[in-house]
Coordinates of N, CA and C in Angstrom, one line a residue:
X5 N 0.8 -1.2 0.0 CA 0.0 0.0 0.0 C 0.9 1.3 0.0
X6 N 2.0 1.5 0.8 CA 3.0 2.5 0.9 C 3.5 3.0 -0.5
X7 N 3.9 1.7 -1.3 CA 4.3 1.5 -2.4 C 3.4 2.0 -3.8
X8 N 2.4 2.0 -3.2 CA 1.8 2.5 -4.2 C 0.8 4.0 -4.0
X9 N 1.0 4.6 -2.9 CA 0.7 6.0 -2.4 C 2.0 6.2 -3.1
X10 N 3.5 6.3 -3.1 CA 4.1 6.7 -3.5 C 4.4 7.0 -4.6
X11 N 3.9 6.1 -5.0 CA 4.4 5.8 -6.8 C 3.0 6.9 -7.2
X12 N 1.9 7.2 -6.6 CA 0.9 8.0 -6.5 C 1.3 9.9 -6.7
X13 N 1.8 9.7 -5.2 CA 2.5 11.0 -5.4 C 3.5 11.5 -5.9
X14 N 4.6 10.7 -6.7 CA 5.4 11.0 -7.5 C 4.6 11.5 -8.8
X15 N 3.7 10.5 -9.2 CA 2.9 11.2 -10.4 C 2.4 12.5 -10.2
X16 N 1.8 12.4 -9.1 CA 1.3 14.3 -8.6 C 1.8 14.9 -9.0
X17 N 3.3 15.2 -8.2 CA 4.3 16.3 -8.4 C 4.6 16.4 -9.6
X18 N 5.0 15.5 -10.6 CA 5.5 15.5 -12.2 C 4.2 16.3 -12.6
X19 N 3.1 16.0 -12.3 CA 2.0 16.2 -13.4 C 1.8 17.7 -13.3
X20 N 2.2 18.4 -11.5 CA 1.7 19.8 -11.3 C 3.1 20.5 -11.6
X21 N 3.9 19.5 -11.7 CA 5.5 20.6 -12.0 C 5.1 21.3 -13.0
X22 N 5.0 20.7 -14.4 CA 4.6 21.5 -15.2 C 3.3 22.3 -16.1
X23 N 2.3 22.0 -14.7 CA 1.6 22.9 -14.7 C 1.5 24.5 -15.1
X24 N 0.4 24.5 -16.5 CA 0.3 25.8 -17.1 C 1.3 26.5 -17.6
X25 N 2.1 25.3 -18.5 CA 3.3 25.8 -18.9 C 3.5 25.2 -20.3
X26 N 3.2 25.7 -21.3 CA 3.2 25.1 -22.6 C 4.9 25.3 -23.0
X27 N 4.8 24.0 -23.3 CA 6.4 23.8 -23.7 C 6.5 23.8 -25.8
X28 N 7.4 24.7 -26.0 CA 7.7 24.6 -27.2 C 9.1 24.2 -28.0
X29 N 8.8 23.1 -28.7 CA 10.3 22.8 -29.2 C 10.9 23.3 -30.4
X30 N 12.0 23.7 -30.5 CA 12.5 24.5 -31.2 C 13.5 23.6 -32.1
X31 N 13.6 24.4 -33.9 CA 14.1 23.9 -34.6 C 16.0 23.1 -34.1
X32 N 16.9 24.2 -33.1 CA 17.9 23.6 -32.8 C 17.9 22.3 -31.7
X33 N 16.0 22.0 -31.2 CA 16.4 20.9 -29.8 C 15.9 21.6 -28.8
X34 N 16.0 23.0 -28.7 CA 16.1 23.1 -27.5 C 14.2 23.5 -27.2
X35 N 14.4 23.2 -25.5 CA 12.8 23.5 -25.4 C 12.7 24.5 -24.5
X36 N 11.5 25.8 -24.8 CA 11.3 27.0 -24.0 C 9.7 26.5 -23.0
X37 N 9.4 27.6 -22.3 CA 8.6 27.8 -21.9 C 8.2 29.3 -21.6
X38 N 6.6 29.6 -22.0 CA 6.3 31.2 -21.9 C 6.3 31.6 -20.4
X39 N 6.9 32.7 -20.0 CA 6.4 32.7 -18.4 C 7.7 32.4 -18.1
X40 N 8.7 31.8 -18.7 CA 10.0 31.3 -17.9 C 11.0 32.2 -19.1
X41 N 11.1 33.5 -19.6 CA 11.8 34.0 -20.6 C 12.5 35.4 -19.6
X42 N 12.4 34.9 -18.7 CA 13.4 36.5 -17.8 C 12.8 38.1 -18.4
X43 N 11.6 38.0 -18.0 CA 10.8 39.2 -17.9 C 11.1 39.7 -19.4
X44 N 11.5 38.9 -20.5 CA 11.0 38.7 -21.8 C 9.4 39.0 -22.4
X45 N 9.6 40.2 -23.5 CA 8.2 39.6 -24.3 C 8.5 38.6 -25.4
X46 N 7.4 37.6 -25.7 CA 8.2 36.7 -26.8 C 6.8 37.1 -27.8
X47 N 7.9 37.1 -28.8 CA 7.0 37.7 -29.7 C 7.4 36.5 -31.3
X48 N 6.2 36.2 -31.8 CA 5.5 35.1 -32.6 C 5.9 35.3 -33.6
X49 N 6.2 35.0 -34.5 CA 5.9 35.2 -35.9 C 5.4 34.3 -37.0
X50 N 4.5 34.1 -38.0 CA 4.3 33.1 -38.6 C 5.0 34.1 -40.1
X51 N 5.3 33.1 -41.0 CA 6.3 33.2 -42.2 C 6.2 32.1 -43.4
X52 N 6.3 32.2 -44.5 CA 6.1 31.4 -45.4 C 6.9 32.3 -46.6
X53 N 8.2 31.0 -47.3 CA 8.6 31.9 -48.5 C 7.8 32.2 -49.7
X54 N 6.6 31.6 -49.4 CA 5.5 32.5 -50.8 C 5.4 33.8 -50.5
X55 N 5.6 34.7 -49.1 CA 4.7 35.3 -48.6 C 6.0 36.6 -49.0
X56 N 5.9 37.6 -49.6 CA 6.7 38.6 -50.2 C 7.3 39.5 -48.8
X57 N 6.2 40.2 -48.2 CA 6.2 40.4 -47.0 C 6.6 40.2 -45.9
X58 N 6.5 38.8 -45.6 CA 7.1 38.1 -44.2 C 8.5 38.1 -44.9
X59 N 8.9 38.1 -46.4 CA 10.5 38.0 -46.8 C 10.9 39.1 -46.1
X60 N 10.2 40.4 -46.1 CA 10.6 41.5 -46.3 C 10.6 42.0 -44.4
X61 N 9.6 41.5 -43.4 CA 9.9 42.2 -42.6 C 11.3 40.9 -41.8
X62 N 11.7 39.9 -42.4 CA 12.9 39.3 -41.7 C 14.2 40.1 -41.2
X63 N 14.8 40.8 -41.7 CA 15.5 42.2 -41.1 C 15.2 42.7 -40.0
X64 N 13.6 43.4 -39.9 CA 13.2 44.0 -38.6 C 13.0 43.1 -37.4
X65 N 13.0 41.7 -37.9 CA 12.5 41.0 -36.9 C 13.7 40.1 -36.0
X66 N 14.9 40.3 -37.2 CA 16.0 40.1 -36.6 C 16.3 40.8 -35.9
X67 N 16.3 42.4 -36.3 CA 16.8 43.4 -35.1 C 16.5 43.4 -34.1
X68 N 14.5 43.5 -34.0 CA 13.6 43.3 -32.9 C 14.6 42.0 -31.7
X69 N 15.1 41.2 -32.2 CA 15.3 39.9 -31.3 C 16.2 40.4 -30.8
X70 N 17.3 41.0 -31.2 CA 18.3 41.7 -30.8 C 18.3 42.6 -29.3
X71 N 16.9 42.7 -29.4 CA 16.4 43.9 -28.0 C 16.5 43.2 -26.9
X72 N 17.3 43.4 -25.4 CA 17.1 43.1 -24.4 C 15.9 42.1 -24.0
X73 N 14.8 42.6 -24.0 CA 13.7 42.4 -23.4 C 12.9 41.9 -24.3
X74 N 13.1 40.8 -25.8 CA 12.4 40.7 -26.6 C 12.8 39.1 -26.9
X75 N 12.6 38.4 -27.0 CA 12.6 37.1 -27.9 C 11.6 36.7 -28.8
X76 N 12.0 36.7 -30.4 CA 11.5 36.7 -31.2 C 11.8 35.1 -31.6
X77 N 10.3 33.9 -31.8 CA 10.5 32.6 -32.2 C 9.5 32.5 -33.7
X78 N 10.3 32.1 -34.6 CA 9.2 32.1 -36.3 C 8.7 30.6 -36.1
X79 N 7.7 30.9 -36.8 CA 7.0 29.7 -37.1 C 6.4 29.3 -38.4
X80 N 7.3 28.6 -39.5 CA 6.8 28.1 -40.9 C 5.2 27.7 -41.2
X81 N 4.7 28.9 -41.8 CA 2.8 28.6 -41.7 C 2.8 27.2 -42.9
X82 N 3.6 26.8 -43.6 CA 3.7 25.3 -44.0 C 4.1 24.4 -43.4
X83 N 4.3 24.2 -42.2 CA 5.4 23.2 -41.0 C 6.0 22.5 -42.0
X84 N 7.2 23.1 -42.6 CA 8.5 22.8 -42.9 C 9.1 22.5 -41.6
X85 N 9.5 21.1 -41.9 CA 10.7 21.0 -40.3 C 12.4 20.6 -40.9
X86 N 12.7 20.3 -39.6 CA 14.4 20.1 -40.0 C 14.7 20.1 -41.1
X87 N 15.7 19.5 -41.9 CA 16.4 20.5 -42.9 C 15.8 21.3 -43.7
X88 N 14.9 21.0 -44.5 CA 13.8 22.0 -44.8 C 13.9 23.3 -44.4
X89 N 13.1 22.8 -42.9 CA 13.0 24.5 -42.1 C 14.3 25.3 -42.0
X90 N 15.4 24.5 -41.6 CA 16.8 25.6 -41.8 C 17.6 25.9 -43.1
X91 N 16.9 24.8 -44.2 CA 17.3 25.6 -45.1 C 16.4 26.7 -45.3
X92 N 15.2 27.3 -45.1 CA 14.2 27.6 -45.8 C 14.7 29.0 -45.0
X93 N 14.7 29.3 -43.7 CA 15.1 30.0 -42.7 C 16.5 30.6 -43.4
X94 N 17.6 29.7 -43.4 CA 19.1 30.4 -44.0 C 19.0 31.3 -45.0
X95 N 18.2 30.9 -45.8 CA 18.0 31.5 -47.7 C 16.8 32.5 -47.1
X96 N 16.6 32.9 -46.3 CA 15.7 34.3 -45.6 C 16.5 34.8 -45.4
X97 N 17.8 34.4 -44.0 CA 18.6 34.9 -43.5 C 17.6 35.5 -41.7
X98 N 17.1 34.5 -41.8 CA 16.2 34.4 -40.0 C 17.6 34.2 -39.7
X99 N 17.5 35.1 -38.8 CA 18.3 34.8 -37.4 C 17.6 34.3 -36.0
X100 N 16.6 34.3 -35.7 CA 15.7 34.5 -34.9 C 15.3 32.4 -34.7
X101 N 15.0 32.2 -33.1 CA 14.8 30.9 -32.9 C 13.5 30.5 -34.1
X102 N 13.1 29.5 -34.6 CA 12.2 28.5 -35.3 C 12.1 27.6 -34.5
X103 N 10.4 27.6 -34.2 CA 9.2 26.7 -33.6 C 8.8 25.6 -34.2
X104 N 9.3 24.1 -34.2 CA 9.2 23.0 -35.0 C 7.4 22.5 -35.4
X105 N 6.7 23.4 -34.9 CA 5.2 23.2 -34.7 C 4.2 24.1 -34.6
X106 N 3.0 24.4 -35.1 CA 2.4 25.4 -35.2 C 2.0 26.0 -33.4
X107 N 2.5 26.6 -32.8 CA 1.8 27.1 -31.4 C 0.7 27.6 -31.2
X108 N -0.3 27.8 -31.9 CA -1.7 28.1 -32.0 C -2.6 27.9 -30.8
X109 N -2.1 26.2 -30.8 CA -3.7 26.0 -29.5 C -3.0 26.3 -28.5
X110 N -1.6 25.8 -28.3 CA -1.1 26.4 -26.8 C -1.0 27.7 -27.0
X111 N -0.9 28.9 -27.8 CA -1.0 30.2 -27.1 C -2.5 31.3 -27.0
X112 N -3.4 29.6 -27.2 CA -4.7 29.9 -27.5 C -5.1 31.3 -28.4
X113 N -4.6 30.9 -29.7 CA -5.4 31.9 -30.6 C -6.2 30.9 -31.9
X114 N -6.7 31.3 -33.0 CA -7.0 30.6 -33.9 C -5.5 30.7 -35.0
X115 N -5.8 29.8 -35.8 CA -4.5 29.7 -36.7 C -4.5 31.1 -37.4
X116 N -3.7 31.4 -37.7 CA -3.7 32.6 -38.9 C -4.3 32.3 -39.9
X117 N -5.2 33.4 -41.0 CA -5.1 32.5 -41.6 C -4.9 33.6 -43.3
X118 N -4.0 34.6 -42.4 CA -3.4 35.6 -43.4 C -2.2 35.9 -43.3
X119 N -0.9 36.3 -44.1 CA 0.3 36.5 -43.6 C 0.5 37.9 -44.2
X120 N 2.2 38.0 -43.3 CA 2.2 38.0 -42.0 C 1.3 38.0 -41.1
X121 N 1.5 36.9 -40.3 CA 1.0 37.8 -38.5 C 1.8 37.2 -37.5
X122 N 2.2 38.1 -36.5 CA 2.9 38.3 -35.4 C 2.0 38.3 -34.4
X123 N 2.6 37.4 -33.1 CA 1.6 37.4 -32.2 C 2.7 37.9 -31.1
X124 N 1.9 38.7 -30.4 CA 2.6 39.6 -28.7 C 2.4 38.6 -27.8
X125 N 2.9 37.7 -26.6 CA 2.9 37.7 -26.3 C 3.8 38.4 -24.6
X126 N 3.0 38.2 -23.3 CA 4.0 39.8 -22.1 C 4.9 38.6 -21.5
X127 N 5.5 39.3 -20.9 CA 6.5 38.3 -20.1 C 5.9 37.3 -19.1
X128 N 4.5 37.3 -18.4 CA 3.6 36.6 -17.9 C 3.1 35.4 -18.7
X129 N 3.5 35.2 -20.1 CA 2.9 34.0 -20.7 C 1.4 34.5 -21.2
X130 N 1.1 35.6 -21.3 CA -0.2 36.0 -21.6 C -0.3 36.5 -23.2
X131 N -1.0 35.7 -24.0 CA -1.2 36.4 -25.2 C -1.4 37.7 -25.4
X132 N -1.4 38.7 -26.1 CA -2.2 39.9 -25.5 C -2.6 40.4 -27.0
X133 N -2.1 40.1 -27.9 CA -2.7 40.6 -29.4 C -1.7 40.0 -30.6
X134 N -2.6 39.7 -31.7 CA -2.1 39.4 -32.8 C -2.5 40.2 -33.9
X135 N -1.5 40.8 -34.5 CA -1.0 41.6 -35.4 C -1.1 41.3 -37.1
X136 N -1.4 41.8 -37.9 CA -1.6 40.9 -39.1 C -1.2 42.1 -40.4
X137 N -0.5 41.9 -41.0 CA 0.4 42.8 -42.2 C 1.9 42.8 -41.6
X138 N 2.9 43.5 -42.4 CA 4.2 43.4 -41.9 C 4.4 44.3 -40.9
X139 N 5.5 44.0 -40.3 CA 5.5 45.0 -39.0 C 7.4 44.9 -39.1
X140 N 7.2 46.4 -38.8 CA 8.9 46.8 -38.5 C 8.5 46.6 -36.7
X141 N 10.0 47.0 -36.6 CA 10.6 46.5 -35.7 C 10.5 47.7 -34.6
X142 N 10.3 49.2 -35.2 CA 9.5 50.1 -34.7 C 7.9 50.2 -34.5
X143 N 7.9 49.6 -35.2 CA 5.9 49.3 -35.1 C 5.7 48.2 -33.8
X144 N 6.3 47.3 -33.9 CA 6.3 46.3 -32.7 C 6.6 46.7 -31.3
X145 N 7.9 47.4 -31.4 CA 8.2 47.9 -30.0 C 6.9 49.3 -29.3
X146 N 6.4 50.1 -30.1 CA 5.4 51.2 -29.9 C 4.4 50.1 -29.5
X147 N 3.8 49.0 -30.1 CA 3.0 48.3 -30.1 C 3.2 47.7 -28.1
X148 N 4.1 47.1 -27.9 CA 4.6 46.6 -27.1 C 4.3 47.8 -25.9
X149 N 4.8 48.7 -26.2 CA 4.8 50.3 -25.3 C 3.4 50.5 -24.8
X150 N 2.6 49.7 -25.8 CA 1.3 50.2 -24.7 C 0.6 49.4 -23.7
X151 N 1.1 48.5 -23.6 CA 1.1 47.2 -22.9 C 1.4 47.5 -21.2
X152 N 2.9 48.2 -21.8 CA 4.0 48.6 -20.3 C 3.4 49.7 -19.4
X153 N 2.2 50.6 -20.3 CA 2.2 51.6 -19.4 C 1.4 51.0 -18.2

Protein backbone atom coordinates (compact mmCIF):
# COMPACT_ATOMS: atom_id res chain seq x y z
CA UNK A 1 0.00 0.00 0.00
CA UNK A 2 2.97 2.51 0.89
CA UNK A 3 4.30 1.53 -2.38
CA UNK A 4 1.78 2.51 -4.18
CA UNK A 5 0.68 5.96 -2.35
CA UNK A 6 4.06 6.65 -3.50
CA UNK A 7 4.35 5.75 -6.83
CA UNK A 8 0.91 8.00 -6.52
CA UNK A 9 2.51 11.01 -5.35
CA UNK A 10 5.37 10.97 -7.52
CA UNK A 11 2.85 11.21 -10.43
CA UNK A 12 1.28 14.28 -8.59
CA UNK A 13 4.27 16.26 -8.40
CA UNK A 14 5.50 15.48 -12.20
CA UNK A 15 1.98 16.21 -13.41
CA UNK A 16 1.71 19.83 -11.34
CA UNK A 17 5.51 20.61 -11.98
CA UNK A 18 4.56 21.48 -15.17
CA UNK A 19 1.63 22.89 -14.66
CA UNK A 20 0.31 25.78 -17.07
CA UNK A 21 3.32 25.83 -18.92
CA UNK A 22 3.17 25.07 -22.57
CA UNK A 23 6.45 23.77 -23.65
CA UNK A 24 7.70 24.62 -27.22
CA UNK A 25 10.32 22.84 -29.22
CA UNK A 26 12.47 24.47 -31.16
CA UNK A 27 14.08 23.89 -34.57
CA UNK A 28 17.90 23.58 -32.80
CA UNK A 29 16.38 20.89 -29.79
CA UNK A 30 16.11 23.06 -27.49
CA UNK A 31 12.78 23.50 -25.40
CA UNK A 32 11.33 27.04 -23.99
CA UNK A 33 8.59 27.82 -21.87
CA UNK A 34 6.31 31.20 -21.89
CA UNK A 35 6.39 32.70 -18.43
CA UNK A 36 10.00 31.30 -17.92
CA UNK A 37 11.78 33.96 -20.62
CA UNK A 38 13.35 36.54 -17.77
CA UNK A 39 10.77 39.20 -17.86
CA UNK A 40 10.98 38.71 -21.77
CA UNK A 41 8.23 39.58 -24.34
CA UNK A 42 8.21 36.74 -26.77
CA UNK A 43 7.04 37.73 -29.70
CA UNK A 44 5.55 35.08 -32.64
CA UNK A 45 5.93 35.24 -35.91
CA UNK A 46 4.30 33.07 -38.63
CA UNK A 47 6.29 33.18 -42.20
CA UNK A 48 6.08 31.45 -45.43
CA UNK A 49 8.61 31.89 -48.52
CA UNK A 50 5.52 32.51 -50.79
CA UNK A 51 4.66 35.26 -48.60
CA UNK A 52 6.67 38.61 -50.19
CA UNK A 53 6.21 40.42 -46.99
CA UNK A 54 7.12 38.10 -44.17
CA UNK A 55 10.46 37.98 -46.80
CA UNK A 56 10.63 41.53 -46.30
CA UNK A 57 9.92 42.16 -42.61
CA UNK A 58 12.91 39.33 -41.73
CA UNK A 59 15.51 42.17 -41.06
CA UNK A 60 13.22 44.03 -38.58
CA UNK A 61 12.46 40.99 -36.92
CA UNK A 62 16.04 40.13 -36.62
CA UNK A 63 16.85 43.37 -35.06
CA UNK A 64 13.62 43.35 -32.86
CA UNK A 65 15.30 39.89 -31.30
CA UNK A 66 18.33 41.69 -30.76
CA UNK A 67 16.42 43.92 -27.99
CA UNK A 68 17.08 43.14 -24.36
CA UNK A 69 13.73 42.44 -23.37
CA UNK A 70 12.45 40.69 -26.59
CA UNK A 71 12.58 37.09 -27.86
CA UNK A 72 11.49 36.70 -31.16
CA UNK A 73 10.52 32.56 -32.16
CA UNK A 74 9.22 32.07 -36.26
CA UNK A 75 6.99 29.71 -37.14
CA UNK A 76 6.77 28.06 -40.87
CA UNK A 77 2.78 28.60 -41.73
CA UNK A 78 3.74 25.34 -43.98
CA UNK A 79 5.38 23.15 -41.04
CA UNK A 80 8.53 22.79 -42.88
CA UNK A 81 10.72 21.00 -40.34
CA UNK A 82 14.40 20.09 -40.03
CA UNK A 83 16.43 20.46 -42.94
CA UNK A 84 13.83 21.99 -44.82
CA UNK A 85 12.97 24.49 -42.11
CA UNK A 86 16.79 25.60 -41.78
CA UNK A 87 17.32 25.65 -45.07
CA UNK A 88 14.25 27.58 -45.78
CA UNK A 89 15.05 30.04 -42.74
CA UNK A 90 19.07 30.43 -43.96
CA UNK A 91 17.99 31.45 -47.66
CA UNK A 92 15.72 34.26 -45.60
CA UNK A 93 18.56 34.92 -43.48
CA UNK A 94 16.15 34.36 -40.02
CA UNK A 95 18.30 34.80 -37.37
CA UNK A 96 15.67 34.49 -34.88
CA UNK A 97 14.80 30.92 -32.90
CA UNK A 98 12.19 28.45 -35.28
CA UNK A 99 9.23 26.67 -33.60
CA UNK A 100 9.20 23.00 -34.95
CA UNK A 101 5.19 23.19 -34.75
CA UNK A 102 2.38 25.45 -35.17
CA UNK A 103 1.80 27.11 -31.43
CA UNK A 104 -1.67 28.13 -31.98
CA UNK A 105 -3.74 25.98 -29.47
CA UNK A 106 -1.15 26.42 -26.83
CA UNK A 107 -0.99 30.21 -27.15
CA UNK A 108 -4.68 29.90 -27.53
CA UNK A 109 -5.40 31.90 -30.57
CA UNK A 110 -6.97 30.58 -33.85
CA UNK A 111 -4.47 29.71 -36.69
CA UNK A 112 -3.73 32.62 -38.86
CA UNK A 113 -5.09 32.48 -41.65
CA UNK A 114 -3.39 35.61 -43.37
CA UNK A 115 0.27 36.49 -43.57
CA UNK A 116 2.19 37.97 -42.01
CA UNK A 117 0.99 37.81 -38.54
CA UNK A 118 2.90 38.27 -35.38
CA UNK A 119 1.59 37.36 -32.17
CA UNK A 120 2.60 39.61 -28.68
CA UNK A 121 2.93 37.70 -26.34
CA UNK A 122 3.96 39.76 -22.06
CA UNK A 123 6.47 38.34 -20.15
CA UNK A 124 3.64 36.62 -17.86
CA UNK A 125 2.93 33.98 -20.74
CA UNK A 126 -0.21 36.01 -21.61
CA UNK A 127 -1.25 36.36 -25.17
CA UNK A 128 -2.18 39.90 -25.49
CA UNK A 129 -2.66 40.55 -29.38
CA UNK A 130 -2.06 39.39 -32.75
CA UNK A 131 -1.01 41.63 -35.35
CA UNK A 132 -1.57 40.86 -39.07
CA UNK A 133 0.45 42.75 -42.17
CA UNK A 134 4.22 43.44 -41.92
CA UNK A 135 5.51 44.97 -38.99
CA UNK A 136 8.89 46.83 -38.45
CA UNK A 137 10.61 46.50 -35.66
CA UNK A 138 9.46 50.13 -34.66
CA UNK A 139 5.87 49.29 -35.13
CA UNK A 140 6.32 46.26 -32.73
CA UNK A 141 8.25 47.87 -29.99
CA UNK A 142 5.42 51.18 -29.93
CA UNK A 143 2.98 48.30 -30.14
CA UNK A 144 4.59 46.58 -27.07
CA UNK A 145 4.81 50.26 -25.30
CA UNK A 146 1.35 50.18 -24.68
CA UNK A 147 1.09 47.20 -22.90
CA UNK A 148 3.97 48.59 -20.32
CA UNK A 149 2.18 51.64 -19.40
Amino acid sequence: MIGILKRLAILIVIALSGCGQAEFMLSNGQVKTLGAQNGQWVIINYWATWCKPCIEEVPELNALNRQPDVEVWGVNYDGLQGDALIREAAQLGIEFDLLVSDPSEKIQIERPRALPATVLIDPQGVTRVTLFGPQTERSIIEKLNTFEK
